[in-house]
PDB file of C-alpha atoms in Angstrom:
ATOM      1  CA  ARG A 248     135.573  80.913 189.068  1.00 70.00           C
ATOM      2  CA  PHE A 249     137.438  78.209 187.690  1.00 75.00           C
ATOM      3  CA  PHE A 250     139.199  80.000 184.893  1.00 69.00           C
ATOM      4  CA  HIS A 251     139.329  83.021 187.168  1.00 68.00           C
ATOM      5  CA  ARG A 252     141.456  81.123 189.633  1.00 74.00           C
ATOM      6  CA  LEU A 253     143.930  79.943 185.949  1.00 71.00           C
ATOM      7  CA  GLY A 254     144.473  83.763 185.407  1.00 67.00           C
ATOM      8  CA  ALA A 255     142.563  83.293 181.823  1.00 64.00           C
ATOM      9  CA  TRP A 256     140.917  86.499 182.999  1.00 57.00           C
ATOM     10  CA  GLN A 257     144.247  88.171 182.342  1.00 59.00           C
ATOM     11  CA  VAL A 258     144.411  87.563 178.926  1.00 56.00           C
ATOM     12  CA  ASP A 259     144.545  90.178 176.691  1.00 58.00           C
ATOM     13  CA  ARG A 260     140.465  89.747 174.638  1.00 55.00           C
ATOM     14  CA  THR A 261     141.182  86.080 173.692  1.00 61.00           C
ATOM     15  CA  ILE A 262     143.980  84.707 171.877  1.00 58.00           C
ATOM     16  CA  GLY A 263     141.862  83.363 168.970  1.00 58.00           C
ATOM     17  CA  SER A 264     140.368  87.127 167.901  1.00 65.00           C
ATOM     18  CA  THR A 265     143.388  88.938 169.124  1.00 70.00           C
ATOM     19  CA  ALA A 266     145.501  86.513 166.067  1.00 68.00           C
ATOM     20  CA  GLY A 267     142.915  87.133 163.510  1.00 68.00           C
ATOM     21  CA  GLU A 268     142.904  90.798 164.387  1.00 73.00           C
ATOM     22  CA  ALA A 269     147.435  90.400 164.282  1.00 74.00           C
ATOM     23  CA  ALA A 270     146.360  88.654 160.936  1.00 71.00           C
ATOM     24  CA  ILE A 271     143.858  91.908 159.517  1.00 72.00           C
ATOM     25  CA  LEU A 272     146.169  94.356 160.529  1.00 77.00           C
ATOM     26  CA  SER A 273     149.941  92.505 158.370  1.00 75.00           C
ATOM     27  CA  VAL A 274     147.348  93.045 155.884  1.00 70.00           C
ATOM     28  CA  TYR A 275     145.329  95.957 155.603  1.00 71.00           C
ATOM     29  CA  GLY A 276     147.317  97.731 158.143  1.00 77.00           C
ATOM     30  CA  ALA A 277     144.138  98.772 160.299  1.00 76.00           C
ATOM     31  CA  LYS A 278     141.397  97.116 161.857  1.00 74.00           C
ATOM     32  CA  LEU A 279     138.647  96.998 158.795  1.00 71.00           C
ATOM     33  CA  GLY A 280     135.686  95.483 157.843  1.00 74.00           C
ATOM     34  CA  PRO A 281     132.365  95.861 157.093  1.00 81.00           C
ATOM     35  CA  ALA A 282     129.481  97.192 159.612  1.00 87.00           C
ATOM     36  CA  PRO A 283     127.029  95.238 160.406  1.00 91.00           C
ATOM     37  CA  GLN A 284     124.540  97.358 158.710  1.00 94.00           C
ATOM     38  CA  ASP A 285     126.474  97.440 155.414  1.00 94.00           C
ATOM     39  CA  PHE A 286     125.576  93.245 154.815  1.00 95.00           C
ATOM     40  CA  ALA A 287     121.762  94.808 154.693  1.00 96.00           C
ATOM     41  CA  ARG A 288     122.927  95.862 151.099  1.00 96.00           C
ATOM     42  CA  ALA A 289     124.785  92.717 149.759  1.00 96.00           C
ATOM     43  CA  GLY A 290     123.878  90.449 146.971  1.00 96.00           C
ATOM     44  CA  LEU A 291     125.356  87.432 148.251  1.00 97.00           C
ATOM     45  CA  ILE A 292     126.821  87.371 151.708  1.00 96.00           C
ATOM     46  CA  LEU A 293     129.398  84.442 152.482  1.00 95.00           C
ATOM     47  CA  VAL A 294     129.799  83.359 156.324  1.00 94.00           C
ATOM     48  CA  TRP A 295     133.169  81.847 156.847  1.00 90.00           C
ATOM     49  CA  GLY A 296     133.438  80.070 159.382  1.00 87.00           C
ATOM     50  CA  GLY A 297     131.294  81.392 161.953  1.00 86.00           C
ATOM     51  CA  ASN A 298     127.773  80.859 163.550  1.00 90.00           C
ATOM     52  CA  VAL A 299     126.580  84.328 163.065  1.00 91.00           C
ATOM     53  CA  HIS A 300     122.457  83.243 164.136  1.00 92.00           C
ATOM     54  CA  GLY A 301     124.354  82.190 167.289  1.00 88.00           C
ATOM     55  CA  ASN A 302     127.476  84.403 168.389  1.00 85.00           C
ATOM     56  CA  ASN A 303     126.576  87.520 166.360  1.00 84.00           C
ATOM     57  CA  VAL A 304     123.091  88.360 167.187  1.00 88.00           C
ATOM     58  CA  HIS A 305     123.605  91.848 166.604  1.00 91.00           C
ATOM     59  CA  LEU A 306     124.674  90.906 162.597  1.00 92.00           C
ATOM     60  CA  TRP A 307     121.582  88.193 161.898  1.00 95.00           C
ATOM     61  CA  PRO A 308     119.119  91.333 161.632  1.00 96.00           C
ATOM     62  CA  PHE A 309     120.740  92.578 158.707  1.00 96.00           C
ATOM     63  CA  ILE A 310     121.787  89.556 156.746  1.00 96.00           C
ATOM     64  CA  GLU A 311     117.911  88.575 156.972  1.00 97.00           C
ATOM     65  CA  GLU A 312     117.150  92.261 155.664  1.00 97.00           C
ATOM     66  CA  ALA A 313     119.224  91.645 152.498  1.00 96.00           C
ATOM     67  CA  ARG A 314     117.440  87.896 152.169  1.00 97.00           C
ATOM     68  CA  ARG A 315     114.346  89.834 152.183  1.00 96.00           C
ATOM     69  CA  ASN A 316     115.287  92.100 148.989  1.00 94.00           C
ATOM     70  CA  GLY A 317     116.996  89.002 147.323  1.00 94.00           C
ATOM     71  CA  ALA A 318     120.767  87.876 148.797  1.00 96.00           C
ATOM     72  CA  ARG A 319     121.588  84.687 148.961  1.00 96.00           C
ATOM     73  CA  LEU A 320     123.533  83.310 152.074  1.00 97.00           C
ATOM     74  CA  VAL A 321     126.098  81.090 152.149  1.00 97.00           C
ATOM     75  CA  VAL A 322     128.220  79.551 155.023  1.00 96.00           C
ATOM     76  CA  ILE A 323     131.306  77.175 154.952  1.00 95.00           C
ATOM     77  CA  ASP A 324     132.023  75.708 157.832  1.00 94.00           C
ATOM     78  CA  PRO A 325     132.508  72.167 158.552  1.00 94.00           C
ATOM     79  CA  TYR A 326     129.605  72.280 161.501  1.00 93.00           C
ATOM     80  CA  ARG A 327     125.707  72.454 160.606  1.00 95.00           C
ATOM     81  CA  THR A 328     125.282  75.198 162.710  1.00 94.00           C
ATOM     82  CA  ARG A 329     122.235  77.349 163.498  1.00 95.00           C
ATOM     83  CA  THR A 330     123.187  79.324 160.772  1.00 96.00           C
ATOM     84  CA  ALA A 331     124.284  76.874 158.382  1.00 96.00           C
ATOM     85  CA  ALA A 332     120.614  75.414 159.173  1.00 97.00           C
ATOM     86  CA  LEU A 333     119.236  78.445 157.917  1.00 97.00           C
ATOM     87  CA  ALA A 334     121.188  79.706 154.855  1.00 98.00           C
ATOM     88  CA  ASP A 335     120.649  79.091 150.914  1.00 98.00           C
ATOM     89  CA  GLU A 336     123.620  76.763 150.949  1.00 98.00           C
ATOM     90  CA  HIS A 337     126.014  75.361 153.367  1.00 98.00           C
ATOM     91  CA  LEU A 338     129.362  73.807 152.335  1.00 98.00           C
ATOM     92  CA  ALA A 339     130.399  71.484 154.831  1.00 97.00           C
ATOM     93  CA  ILE A 340     134.132  71.946 154.601  1.00 96.00           C
ATOM     94  CA  ASN A 341     136.961  69.316 155.327  1.00 95.00           C
ATOM     95  CA  LEU A 342     138.854  70.880 158.364  1.00 90.00           C
ATOM     96  CA  GLY A 343     141.594  72.866 157.849  1.00 87.00           C
ATOM     97  CA  THR A 344     140.809  72.891 153.963  1.00 92.00           C
ATOM     98  CA  ASP A 345     139.548  76.801 154.505  1.00 91.00           C
ATOM     99  CA  ALA A 346     142.872  77.930 152.648  1.00 90.00           C
ATOM    100  CA  ALA A 347     142.697  75.866 149.712  1.00 94.00           C
ATOM    101  CA  LEU A 348     138.968  76.627 148.712  1.00 96.00           C
ATOM    102  CA  ALA A 349     139.810  80.272 149.214  1.00 94.00           C
ATOM    103  CA  LEU A 350     142.526  79.934 146.833  1.00 96.00           C
ATOM    104  CA  GLY A 351     140.756  77.731 144.418  1.00 98.00           C
ATOM    105  CA  MET A 352     137.732  80.088 144.498  1.00 98.00           C
ATOM    106  CA  MET A 353     140.500  83.275 143.715  1.00 97.00           C
ATOM    107  CA  HIS A 354     142.476  80.625 140.951  1.00 98.00           C
ATOM    108  CA  VAL A 355     138.444  80.721 139.171  1.00 98.00           C
ATOM    109  CA  ILE A 356     138.651  84.265 139.444  1.00 98.00           C
ATOM    110  CA  LEU A 357     141.844  85.140 137.777  1.00 98.00           C
ATOM    111  CA  ARG A 358     141.972  82.848 135.770  1.00 98.00           C
ATOM    112  CA  GLU A 359     138.123  83.676 133.626  1.00 98.00           C
ATOM    113  CA  GLY A 360     139.660  87.816 134.547  1.00 97.00           C
ATOM    114  CA  LEU A 361     136.781  88.475 136.881  1.00 96.00           C
ATOM    115  CA  GLU A 362     138.843  90.058 139.053  1.00 96.00           C
ATOM    116  CA  ASP A 363     138.409  93.944 139.278  1.00 93.00           C
ATOM    117  CA  ALA A 364     141.397  94.908 138.441  1.00 95.00           C
ATOM    118  CA  GLU A 365     141.411  99.063 138.685  1.00 95.00           C
ATOM    119  CA  TYR A 366     141.130  98.103 142.300  1.00 93.00           C
ATOM    120  CA  ILE A 367     143.962  95.759 142.142  1.00 95.00           C
ATOM    121  CA  ALA A 368     146.179  98.737 140.508  1.00 96.00           C
ATOM    122  CA  ARG A 369     144.889 101.194 142.713  1.00 94.00           C
ATOM    123  CA  CYS A 370     144.796 100.105 146.167  1.00 89.00           C
ATOM    124  CA  THR A 371     147.325  96.675 146.110  1.00 89.00           C
ATOM    125  CA  THR A 372     150.984  95.858 145.897  1.00 90.00           C
ATOM    126  CA  GLY A 373     152.242  92.522 145.319  1.00 93.00           C
ATOM    127  CA  PHE A 374     149.598  91.053 143.088  1.00 96.00           C
ATOM    128  CA  ALA A 375     151.901  89.807 140.293  1.00 97.00           C
ATOM    129  CA  GLU A 376     153.278  87.611 142.716  1.00 96.00           C
ATOM    130  CA  LEU A 377     150.112  86.399 143.907  1.00 95.00           C
ATOM    131  CA  LYS A 378     148.502  86.072 140.734  1.00 97.00           C
ATOM    132  CA  ALA A 379     151.582  83.914 139.819  1.00 98.00           C
ATOM    133  CA  GLN A 380     151.066  81.509 143.381  1.00 97.00           C
ATOM    134  CA  VAL A 381     147.273  81.188 142.990  1.00 98.00           C
ATOM    135  CA  LEU A 382     147.271  79.897 138.736  1.00 98.00           C
ATOM    136  CA  LYS A 383     149.539  77.181 140.166  1.00 98.00           C
ATOM    137  CA  GLU A 384     147.626  73.997 138.919  1.00 97.00           C
ATOM    138  CA  GLU A 385     147.349  72.852 143.041  1.00 97.00           C
ATOM    139  CA  ASN A 386     144.809  75.831 143.123  1.00 98.00           C
ATOM    140  CA  ALA A 387     142.817  75.104 140.156  1.00 98.00           C
ATOM    141  CA  PRO A 388     139.251  73.608 141.248  1.00 98.00           C
ATOM    142  CA  GLU A 389     139.823  69.692 140.649  1.00 98.00           C
ATOM    143  CA  ALA A 390     143.004  69.699 142.932  1.00 98.00           C
ATOM    144  CA  VAL A 391     141.224  71.549 145.627  1.00 98.00           C
ATOM    145  CA  ALA A 392     137.881  69.635 145.476  1.00 98.00           C
ATOM    146  CA  LEU A 393     139.899  66.351 146.689  1.00 97.00           C
ATOM    147  CA  ALA A 394     141.149  68.240 149.417  1.00 96.00           C
ATOM    148  CA  THR A 395     138.137  70.372 150.798  1.00 97.00           C
ATOM    149  CA  GLY A 396     135.463  68.096 150.041  1.00 98.00           C
ATOM    150  CA  ILE A 397     133.926  70.380 148.151  1.00 98.00           C
ATOM    151  CA  ALA A 398     132.961  69.905 144.577  1.00 98.00           C
ATOM    152  CA  ALA A 399     135.036  71.567 141.777  1.00 98.00           C
ATOM    153  CA  GLU A 400     132.172  73.010 140.322  1.00 98.00           C
ATOM    154  CA  THR A 401     130.842  74.472 143.516  1.00 98.00           C
ATOM    155  CA  ILE A 402     133.920  76.367 143.999  1.00 98.00           C
ATOM    156  CA  VAL A 403     133.846  77.261 139.995  1.00 98.00           C
ATOM    157  CA  ARG A 404     129.826  78.404 141.012  1.00 98.00           C
ATOM    158  CA  LEU A 405     130.516  80.148 144.023  1.00 98.00           C
ATOM    159  CA  ALA A 406     133.918  81.765 142.416  1.00 98.00           C
ATOM    160  CA  ARG A 407     132.028  83.070 140.016  1.00 97.00           C
ATOM    161  CA  ALA A 408     128.876  84.501 142.049  1.00 96.00           C
ATOM    162  CA  SER A 409     131.244  86.222 144.679  1.00 95.00           C
ATOM    163  CA  ALA A 410     133.091  87.927 141.849  1.00 95.00           C
ATOM    164  CA  ASN A 411     129.941  88.928 139.850  1.00 94.00           C
ATOM    165  CA  ALA A 412     127.591  90.418 142.834  1.00 93.00           C
ATOM    166  CA  GLY A 413     127.064  93.593 142.402  1.00 86.00           C
ATOM    167  CA  ARG A 414     127.847  93.369 138.487  1.00 84.00           C
ATOM    168  CA  ASP A 415     124.632  91.029 138.378  1.00 75.00           C
ATOM    169  CA  GLY A 416     121.834  94.151 139.583  1.00 75.00           C
ATOM    170  CA  ARG A 417     121.964  92.979 143.152  1.00 81.00           C
ATOM    171  CA  GLY A 418     123.981  93.928 145.774  1.00 88.00           C
ATOM    172  CA  PRO A 419     127.992  93.241 146.219  1.00 92.00           C
ATOM    173  CA  ALA A 420     129.115  90.255 147.696  1.00 93.00           C
ATOM    174  CA  ALA A 421     130.019  90.395 152.139  1.00 92.00           C
ATOM    175  CA  ILE A 422     131.963  88.357 153.812  1.00 88.00           C
ATOM    176  CA  ARG A 423     131.988  87.307 157.841  1.00 86.00           C
ATOM    177  CA  LEU A 424     135.008  86.082 158.454  1.00 74.00           C
ATOM    178  CA  ASN A 425     136.089  83.736 160.829  1.00 64.00           C
ATOM    179  CA  TYR A 426     137.735  81.045 162.518  1.00 56.00           C
ATOM    180  CA  GLY A 427     137.961  78.838 159.640  1.00 56.00           C
ATOM    181  CA  ILE A 428     139.993  80.976 157.412  1.00 61.00           C
ATOM    182  CA  GLN A 429     141.363  83.274 159.844  1.00 58.00           C
ATOM    183  CA  ARG A 430     143.398  80.998 161.510  1.00 56.00           C
ATOM    184  CA  SER A 431     145.506  79.516 159.031  1.00 59.00           C
ATOM    185  CA  GLN A 432     148.818  80.365 157.960  1.00 60.00           C
ATOM    186  CA  TYR A 433     149.063  83.221 155.860  1.00 59.00           C
ATOM    187  CA  CYS A 434     145.362  83.919 155.677  1.00 58.00           C
ATOM    188  CA  GLY A 435     144.961  87.066 156.672  1.00 53.00           C
TER     189      GLY A 435
END
């Protein structure tokens, strides 16, 4: 009743999800993402800023299935949510530093040549410019560790695991994006 009185029921979906959808549309041109069933085939699952166990209950059974098949669940969230408590690893990132962590992971992947060059050549534009920005020293794991509160060694390990998922005989990496990463400037 309170929110109805304020007129909140008139908001198109939610302000937060609309911003995230706009970011995805600006990058991909369509709202794309893995279907919940695809998570069951993952070898590594990153839940970035979301409490799947509490708020995406339709996804949780597929994450459990993947884990029964050997997948690791890593939660990146400043809060110890129910999902974080159930994860194989919880990275309690400093608030507002999600973009820095993403850049740090990308830095490792590009520095070590772990990117999927064929996919990048076929499906992207502007990669050379992105790579030049990402490989700046300010995005190196040691610099990112200071901002995020995540150890440089952990950033390197996570980047390698993400890039190598699917190449190690297990399923690919699956990322469940949510508030932390989607709500940062240019993080679409």
